[in-house]
GROMACS .gro file of C-alpha atoms in nm:
model
  374
    1MET     CA    1  -3.760  20.977   5.269
    2ILE     CA    2  -3.787  20.671   5.605
    3TYR     CA    3  -3.875  20.350   5.446
    4LEU     CA    4  -4.064  20.123   5.660
    5ASP     CA    5  -4.191  19.910   5.436
    6SER     CA    6  -3.981  19.638   5.416
    7ALA     CA    7  -4.234  19.390   5.484
    8ALA     CA    8  -4.383  19.398   5.166
    9THR     CA    9  -4.038  19.459   4.976
   10THR     CA   10  -3.676  19.571   5.008
   11LEU     CA   11  -3.617  19.862   4.881
   12GLN     CA   12  -3.262  19.915   4.965
   13LYS     CA   13  -3.048  19.639   4.872
   14PRO     CA   14  -2.697  19.599   4.877
   15ALA     CA   15  -2.523  19.771   4.537
   16ALA     CA   16  -2.444  19.443   4.463
   17VAL     CA   17  -2.769  19.328   4.339
   18ALA     CA   18  -2.845  19.624   4.066
   19ARG     CA   19  -2.489  19.592   3.982
   20SER     CA   20  -2.489  19.254   3.888
   21SER     CA   21  -2.884  19.246   3.801
   22ALA     CA   22  -2.776  19.483   3.552
   23TRP     CA   23  -2.448  19.293   3.435
   24ALA     CA   24  -2.687  18.980   3.420
   25ILE     CA   25  -2.870  19.152   3.168
   26ASN     CA   26  -2.603  19.243   2.898
   27HIS     CA   27  -2.293  18.936   2.960
   28LEU     CA   28  -2.630  18.635   3.024
   29ALA     CA   29  -2.767  18.452   2.814
   30SER     CA   30  -3.055  18.143   2.939
   31PRO     CA   31  -2.979  17.842   3.159
   32GLY     CA   32  -2.929  17.475   2.918
   33ARG     CA   33  -2.981  17.659   2.598
   34GLY     CA   34  -2.671  17.654   2.497
   35GLY     CA   35  -2.312  17.494   2.478
   36HIS     CA   36  -2.207  17.914   2.430
   37ARG     CA   37  -2.055  18.096   2.664
   38PRO     CA   38  -2.308  18.337   2.805
   39ALA     CA   39  -2.581  17.977   2.794
   40MET     CA   40  -2.280  17.810   3.059
   41ALA     CA   41  -2.217  18.119   3.255
   42ALA     CA   42  -2.638  18.156   3.336
   43ALA     CA   43  -2.576  17.772   3.412
   44ASP     CA   44  -2.344  17.882   3.666
   45THR     CA   45  -2.488  18.197   3.796
   46ALA     CA   46  -2.831  17.978   3.915
   47PHE     CA   47  -2.630  17.726   3.974
   48ALA     CA   48  -2.474  17.950   4.239
   49CYS     CA   49  -2.798  18.084   4.384
   50ARG     CA   50  -2.949  17.698   4.435
   51GLU     CA   51  -2.572  17.700   4.655
   52ALA     CA   52  -2.609  17.977   4.783
   53ALA     CA   53  -2.969  17.959   4.901
   54ALA     CA   54  -2.880  17.594   5.024
   55ARG     CA   55  -2.631  17.669   5.248
   56LEU     CA   56  -2.829  17.931   5.391
   57PHE     CA   57  -3.152  17.733   5.448
   58HIS     CA   58  -2.959  17.388   5.541
   59LEU     CA   59  -2.994  17.165   5.191
   60ASP     CA   60  -2.805  16.848   5.130
   61ASP     CA   61  -2.868  16.940   4.728
   62PRO     CA   62  -2.901  17.270   4.555
   63GLU     CA   63  -3.102  17.091   4.294
   64GLN     CA   64  -3.395  17.113   4.612
   65VAL     CA   65  -3.419  17.484   4.534
   66VAL     CA   66  -3.673  17.567   4.282
   67PHE     CA   67  -3.666  17.906   4.121
   68THR     CA   68  -4.032  18.106   4.134
   69PHE     CA   69  -4.177  18.437   4.070
   70ASN     CA   70  -4.249  18.539   4.400
   71ALA     CA   71  -4.388  18.283   4.727
   72THR     CA   72  -4.741  18.288   4.597
   73HIS     CA   73  -4.560  18.127   4.274
   74GLY     CA   74  -4.427  17.873   4.522
   75LEU     CA   75  -4.710  17.860   4.779
   76ASN     CA   76  -4.965  17.725   4.503
   77ILE     CA   77  -4.687  17.528   4.346
   78ALA     CA   78  -4.701  17.378   4.681
   79ILE     CA   79  -5.048  17.366   4.771
   80LYS     CA   80  -5.190  17.184   4.495
   81THR     CA   81  -4.970  16.933   4.494
   82LEU     CA   82  -5.088  16.835   4.801
   83ALA     CA   83  -5.480  16.937   4.886
   84ARG     CA   84  -5.773  16.918   4.645
   85PRO     CA   85  -6.136  16.978   4.626
   86GLY     CA   86  -6.245  16.805   5.059
   87SER     CA   87  -5.908  16.816   5.148
   88ARG     CA   88  -5.904  16.897   5.506
   89VAL     CA   89  -5.640  17.178   5.578
   90VAL     CA   90  -5.512  17.264   5.922
   91ILE     CA   91  -5.382  17.650   5.832
   92SER     CA   92  -5.297  17.921   6.154
   93GLY     CA   93  -5.512  18.223   6.207
   94TYR     CA   94  -5.239  18.462   6.078
   95GLU     CA   95  -5.216  18.356   5.662
   96HIS     CA   96  -5.196  18.623   5.381
   97ASN     CA   97  -5.403  18.498   5.071
   98ALA     CA   98  -5.132  18.405   4.881
   99VAL     CA   99  -5.258  18.058   5.134
  100THR     CA  100  -5.618  18.101   5.181
  101ARG     CA  101  -5.705  18.188   4.800
  102PRO     CA  102  -5.563  17.911   4.657
  103LEU     CA  103  -5.747  17.681   4.919
  104HIS     CA  104  -6.084  17.864   4.900
  105ALA     CA  105  -5.963  17.819   4.472
  106LEU     CA  106  -5.965  17.420   4.575
  107GLU     CA  107  -6.249  17.398   4.770
  108ALA     CA  108  -6.091  17.262   5.038
  109ASP     CA  109  -6.199  17.203   5.425
  110ILE     CA  110  -6.024  17.489   5.608
  111ARG     CA  111  -5.963  17.487   5.932
  112VAL     CA  112  -5.848  17.712   6.125
  113ALA     CA  113  -5.617  17.717   6.454
  114ARG     CA  114  -5.730  18.001   6.579
  115SER     CA  115  -5.461  18.157   6.856
  116PRO     CA  116  -5.452  18.485   7.081
  117LEU     CA  117  -5.166  18.723   6.917
  118PHE     CA  118  -4.806  18.679   7.084
  119ASP     CA  119  -4.945  18.317   7.195
  120GLN     CA  120  -4.700  18.006   7.126
  121GLY     CA  121  -4.784  17.821   7.337
  122ALA     CA  122  -5.185  17.869   7.234
  123ALA     CA  123  -5.068  17.921   6.853
  124LEU     CA  124  -4.877  17.526   6.907
  125ASP     CA  125  -5.241  17.419   7.146
  126ALA     CA  126  -5.457  17.541   6.856
  127PHE     CA  127  -5.266  17.316   6.580
  128ARG     CA  128  -5.323  17.052   6.797
  129ARG     CA  129  -5.604  17.020   6.840
  130GLU     CA  130  -5.702  17.042   6.505
  131LEU     CA  131  -5.383  16.754   6.357
  132ASP     CA  132  -5.597  16.543   6.646
  133ARG     CA  133  -5.915  16.588   6.449
  134GLY     CA  134  -5.852  16.480   6.132
  135ALA     CA  135  -5.555  16.675   5.872
  136ASP     CA  136  -5.456  16.621   5.514
  137LEU     CA  137  -5.248  16.904   5.487
  138ALA     CA  138  -5.115  17.170   5.768
  139VAL     CA  139  -4.984  17.491   5.609
  140CYS     CA  140  -4.801  17.796   5.898
  141THR     CA  141  -4.696  18.069   5.828
  142HIS     CA  142  -4.311  18.129   6.034
  143VAL     CA  143  -4.425  18.540   6.057
  144SER     CA  144  -4.735  18.734   6.064
  145ASN     CA  145  -4.733  19.017   5.756
  146VAL     CA  146  -4.939  19.214   5.988
  147PHE     CA  147  -4.811  19.202   6.346
  148GLY     CA  148  -4.453  19.063   6.284
  149PHE     CA  149  -4.577  18.738   6.533
  150ILE     CA  150  -4.319  18.422   6.529
  151LEU     CA  151  -4.571  18.177   6.481
  152PRO     CA  152  -4.322  17.795   6.677
  153VAL     CA  153  -4.271  17.654   6.348
  154GLU     CA  154  -4.093  17.394   6.473
  155ASP     CA  155  -4.262  17.260   6.739
  156ILE     CA  156  -4.564  17.226   6.469
  157ALA     CA  157  -4.340  17.023   6.274
  158ALA     CA  158  -4.289  16.817   6.501
  159LEU     CA  159  -4.657  16.741   6.523
  160CYS     CA  160  -4.605  16.690   6.143
  161ARG     CA  161  -4.445  16.470   6.150
  162GLU     CA  162  -4.523  16.259   6.506
  163ARG     CA  163  -4.926  16.238   6.196
  164GLY     CA  164  -4.733  16.220   5.886
  165VAL     CA  165  -4.890  16.543   5.799
  166PRO     CA  166  -4.739  16.774   5.512
  167LEU     CA  167  -4.668  17.127   5.610
  168ILE     CA  168  -4.588  17.374   5.428
  169ILE     CA  169  -4.428  17.647   5.537
  170ASP     CA  170  -4.435  18.065   5.429
  171ALA     CA  171  -4.137  18.197   5.508
  172SER     CA  172  -4.216  18.570   5.326
  173GLN     CA  173  -4.147  18.724   5.660
  174SER     CA  174  -3.857  18.523   5.829
  175ALA     CA  175  -3.639  18.400   5.505
  176GLY     CA  176  -3.299  18.601   5.616
  177CYS     CA  177  -3.451  18.727   5.924
  178LEU     CA  178  -3.492  18.461   6.146
  179PRO     CA  179  -3.318  18.113   6.167
  180LEU     CA  180  -3.440  17.778   5.891
  181ASP     CA  181  -3.282  17.489   5.861
  182PHE     CA  182  -3.532  17.332   5.595
  183THR     CA  183  -3.405  17.015   5.713
  184ALA     CA  184  -3.420  16.931   6.082
  185LEU     CA  185  -3.785  17.125   5.992
  186GLY     CA  186  -3.874  16.819   5.789
  187ALA     CA  187  -4.163  17.024   5.587
  188ALA     CA  188  -4.311  16.951   5.247
  189PHE     CA  189  -4.260  17.265   5.101
  190LEU     CA  190  -4.093  17.629   5.224
  191ALA     CA  191  -4.193  17.899   5.004
  192MET     CA  192  -3.985  18.257   5.019
  193PRO     CA  193  -3.985  18.572   4.860
  194GLY     CA  194  -3.678  18.696   4.683
  195HIS     CA  195  -3.762  19.092   4.754
  196LYS     CA  196  -3.810  19.082   5.125
  197GLY     CA  197  -3.597  18.933   5.394
  198LEU     CA  198  -3.310  18.817   5.089
  199TYR     CA  199  -3.261  19.127   5.015
  200GLY     CA  200  -3.292  19.014   4.522
  201PRO     CA  201  -3.488  19.160   4.334
  202GLN     CA  202  -3.903  19.138   4.267
  203GLY     CA  203  -4.018  18.863   4.032
  204THR     CA  204  -3.823  18.668   4.288
  205GLY     CA  205  -3.807  18.394   4.494
  206LEU     CA  206  -3.725  18.004   4.579
  207LEU     CA  207  -3.913  17.705   4.707
  208LEU     CA  208  -3.789  17.425   4.888
  209CYS     CA  209  -3.876  17.061   4.782
  210GLY     CA  210  -3.830  16.855   5.054
  211ILE     CA  211  -4.117  16.559   4.836
  212ASP     CA  212  -4.197  16.531   4.491
  213PRO     CA  213  -4.376  16.907   4.310
  214THR     CA  214  -4.670  16.872   4.103
  215PRO     CA  215  -4.596  17.152   3.843
  216LEU     CA  216  -4.751  17.425   3.744
  217LEU     CA  217  -4.668  17.561   3.444
  218GLU     CA  218  -4.542  17.264   3.205
  219GLY     CA  219  -4.297  17.387   2.870
  220GLY     CA  220  -3.966  17.382   2.756
  221THR     CA  221  -3.664  17.329   3.035
  222GLY     CA  222  -3.407  17.310   2.858
  223SER     CA  223  -3.385  16.913   2.969
  224GLU     CA  224  -3.477  16.564   2.808
  225SER     CA  225  -3.656  16.797   2.464
  226LYS     CA  226  -3.784  16.485   2.352
  227ARG     CA  227  -4.029  16.402   2.624
  228GLN     CA  228  -4.376  16.558   2.645
  229SER     CA  229  -4.450  16.537   3.020
  230MET     CA  230  -4.169  16.735   3.233
  231PRO     CA  231  -3.889  16.643   3.332
  232ASP     CA  232  -3.934  16.408   3.640
  233PHE     CA  233  -3.633  16.570   3.848
  234LEU     CA  234  -3.555  16.905   4.010
  235PRO     CA  235  -3.531  17.192   3.960
  236ASP     CA  236  -3.634  17.149   3.561
  237ARG     CA  237  -3.985  16.959   3.642
  238LEU     CA  238  -4.098  17.310   3.804
  239GLU     CA  239  -3.893  17.521   3.579
  240ALA     CA  240  -4.075  17.570   3.267
  241GLY     CA  241  -3.999  17.862   3.025
  242THR     CA  242  -3.650  18.134   3.048
  243HIS     CA  243  -3.524  18.220   3.431
  244ASN     CA  244  -3.524  18.524   3.473
  245ILE     CA  245  -3.145  18.546   3.474
  246ALA     CA  246  -3.126  18.864   3.534
  247GLY     CA  247  -3.347  18.862   3.910
  248VAL     CA  248  -3.177  18.555   4.034
  249ALA     CA  249  -2.816  18.694   3.965
  250GLY     CA  250  -2.950  19.013   4.224
  251LEU     CA  251  -3.067  18.723   4.436
  252LEU     CA  252  -2.719  18.551   4.402
  253GLU     CA  253  -2.564  18.894   4.586
  254GLY     CA  254  -2.896  18.881   4.808
  255LEU     CA  255  -2.802  18.544   4.911
  256ARG     CA  256  -2.455  18.600   4.986
  257PHE     CA  257  -2.541  18.973   5.198
  258VAL     CA  258  -2.743  18.775   5.457
  259GLU     CA  259  -2.453  18.509   5.477
  260ARG     CA  260  -2.214  18.747   5.545
  261ARG     CA  261  -2.413  18.963   5.742
  262GLY     CA  262  -2.505  18.653   5.950
  263VAL     CA  263  -2.890  18.582   6.026
  264SER     CA  264  -2.874  18.663   6.383
  265ALA     CA  265  -2.698  18.978   6.353
  266ILE     CA  266  -3.048  19.063   6.127
  267ALA     CA  267  -3.275  18.978   6.337
  268ALA     CA  268  -3.085  19.046   6.685
  269GLN     CA  269  -3.073  19.457   6.485
  270GLU     CA  270  -3.462  19.436   6.347
  271SER     CA  271  -3.617  19.347   6.692
  272LYS     CA  272  -3.429  19.605   6.859
  273LEU     CA  273  -3.522  19.905   6.610
  274ILE     CA  274  -3.894  19.703   6.661
  275GLN     CA  275  -3.915  19.710   7.008
  276ARG     CA  276  -3.774  20.085   7.065
  277MET     CA  277  -4.094  20.176   6.830
  278GLY     CA  278  -4.288  19.972   7.028
  279ASP     CA  279  -4.204  20.164   7.316
  280GLU     CA  280  -4.212  20.493   7.177
  281LEU     CA  281  -4.553  20.442   7.014
  282ARG     CA  282  -4.709  20.361   7.338
  283ALA     CA  283  -4.659  20.695   7.436
  284ILE     CA  284  -4.888  20.869   7.165
  285PRO     CA  285  -5.165  20.867   7.370
  286GLY     CA  286  -5.422  20.719   7.205
  287VAL     CA  287  -5.221  20.539   6.933
  288GLU     CA  288  -5.263  20.137   7.028
  289VAL     CA  289  -5.005  19.973   6.962
  290PHE     CA  290  -4.914  19.522   6.881
  291GLN     CA  291  -4.652  19.461   7.106
  292ALA     CA  292  -4.555  19.155   7.254
  293ARG     CA  293  -4.425  19.204   7.570
  294ASN     CA  294  -4.148  18.914   7.494
  295PRO     CA  295  -3.954  19.004   7.209
  296ALA     CA  296  -3.855  18.710   7.145
  297VAL     CA  297  -4.155  18.634   6.970
  298GLN     CA  298  -4.210  18.980   6.696
  299ALA     CA  299  -3.985  18.977   6.391
  300GLY     CA  300  -3.931  19.302   6.248
  301VAL     CA  301  -4.260  19.390   6.163
  302LEU     CA  302  -4.457  19.608   6.440
  303SER     CA  303  -4.898  19.752   6.335
  304PHE     CA  304  -5.092  20.054   6.537
  305ARG     CA  305  -5.347  20.222   6.498
  306LEU     CA  306  -5.464  20.620   6.612
  307LYS     CA  307  -5.810  20.602   6.800
  308ASN     CA  308  -6.093  20.778   6.546
  309THR     CA  309  -5.864  20.803   6.298
  310ASP     CA  310  -5.846  20.595   5.962
  311CYS     CA  311  -5.550  20.420   5.912
  312GLU     CA  312  -5.554  20.443   5.487
  313ASN     CA  313  -5.566  20.875   5.530
  314LEU     CA  314  -5.313  20.847   5.862
  315GLY     CA  315  -5.052  20.651   5.590
  316GLU     CA  316  -5.131  20.913   5.332
  317GLN     CA  317  -5.080  21.195   5.524
  318LEU     CA  318  -4.703  21.023   5.647
  319GLY     CA  319  -4.623  20.904   5.313
  320SER     CA  320  -4.677  21.285   5.187
  321ARG     CA  321  -4.405  21.346   5.455
  322GLY     CA  322  -4.168  21.129   5.359
  323ILE     CA  323  -4.300  20.820   5.583
  324ALA     CA  324  -4.269  20.517   5.409
  325LEU     CA  325  -4.518  20.253   5.570
  326ARG     CA  326  -4.820  20.022   5.521
  327ALA     CA  327  -5.188  20.067   5.597
  328GLY     CA  328  -5.515  19.832   5.555
  329LEU     CA  329  -5.554  19.493   5.607
  330HIS     CA  330  -5.198  19.419   5.365
  331CYS     CA  331  -5.367  19.124   5.183
  332ALA     CA  332  -5.418  18.914   5.529
  333PRO     CA  333  -5.785  18.955   5.673
  334LEU     CA  334  -5.737  18.681   5.834
  335ALA     CA  335  -5.500  18.803   6.050
  336HIS     CA  336  -5.735  19.117   6.100
  337GLU     CA  337  -5.988  18.847   6.188
  338THR     CA  338  -5.838  18.663   6.446
  339ALA     CA  339  -5.637  19.044   6.627
  340GLY     CA  340  -5.970  19.217   6.584
  341THR     CA  341  -5.858  19.482   6.394
  342LEU     CA  342  -6.092  19.407   6.029
  343GLU     CA  343  -6.293  19.669   6.053
  344THR     CA  344  -6.037  19.928   6.147
  345GLY     CA  345  -5.667  19.763   5.959
  346THR     CA  346  -5.378  19.869   6.057
  347LEU     CA  347  -5.075  20.110   5.996
  348ARG     CA  348  -4.763  19.825   5.957
  349ALA     CA  349  -4.411  19.948   5.984
  350SER     CA  350  -4.119  19.705   5.887
  351VAL     CA  351  -3.765  19.717   5.951
  352SER     CA  352  -3.469  19.576   5.773
  353ALA     CA  353  -3.043  19.541   5.816
  354PHE     CA  354  -3.115  19.856   5.630
  355ASN     CA  355  -3.313  20.060   5.902
  356THR     CA  356  -3.097  20.340   6.190
  357SER     CA  357  -3.223  20.388   6.521
  358ARG     CA  358  -3.243  20.772   6.438
  359GLU     CA  359  -3.450  20.689   6.144
  360ILE     CA  360  -3.733  20.550   6.419
  361ASP     CA  361  -3.669  20.854   6.528
  362GLN     CA  362  -3.731  21.086   6.304
  363PHE     CA  363  -4.077  20.880   6.196
  364LEU     CA  364  -4.113  20.966   6.603
  365HIS     CA  365  -4.101  21.346   6.491
  366VAL     CA  366  -4.281  21.298   6.185
  367LEU     CA  367  -4.565  21.116   6.405
  368ARG     CA  368  -4.628  21.246   6.682
  369PRO     CA  369  -4.816  21.597   6.594
  370LEU     CA  370  -5.024  21.387   6.391
  371CYS     CA  371  -5.188  21.192   6.639
  372THR     CA  372  -5.204  21.528   6.890
  373PRO     CA  373  -5.585  21.657   6.827
  374GLY     CA  374  -5.591  22.035   6.690
   0.00000   0.00000   0.00000
């Protein structure tokens, strides 16, 4: 199988991830739930994972790193900390349902900073216009999960800092794939999954906290047990209940892999593969490719569609021939609306550090006959 769906989950992971998770199931208890060896070892593993994330994302305090179930969990915490019914919230035109659905549920006043695909200057101008009209909060994805468009989050963060508007960043498609300096960004929160560019297990995620959060869940934390409100310190304030310590152990190995390989090296490899794929796809008659002219504004995600062909059907045909990618709206109808693909959807190919040029060639070899009439 040629796996090209890493924007959903990196199925191919470092071998140490599975080994560490399996070992943890039989050797680690729960952090903060005892002074015996299995509990203390679990606490050490959890803290080592926080430290690895703090190094990768440039935080001074590892306790600002909170474990979540996924990016959606973290985004819900962040949004529900800062938004209220009627809050004016500026978002990009490329947000995932993990952002838009919580905002709609809160009945926030959502203002979309609309801009053309792959135009960072226009995206920045759109945010500036909307922020200058007044905003209580801004939320921005770093990379579109549909098109791989890298939004100028550093510049958007600077606009927000200048205006005193808190910013939430969705790093679902950039964490581990593009450099991120949380301290320099000055964001209120940054959310990410563990199972994509960090190569950890599904059911893991991280929320980086720049301000005091409001708990989404209440319950036991292993600390301040007499107290009947959640602790007022991180990470305990947001980590009610038993940790997914097997997942955390695997995530630690994923973070170590990214640290060893280097984010810049991973980014360069993914960009090279995507550009090769896009160049070849454009040569196939009837294929529309959503590729940036400037490779610097596109990460390891590429969408395309075939004229007069149902994307879902073509995706199934590719799947039956051993090519794994995703077709449809990708849980991001706003991004498709922005790009003009809402009615058709797209096929999305996404790569990781484990893909090769040979795999791209094999994918194209399988696709070409499916695009040829008759």
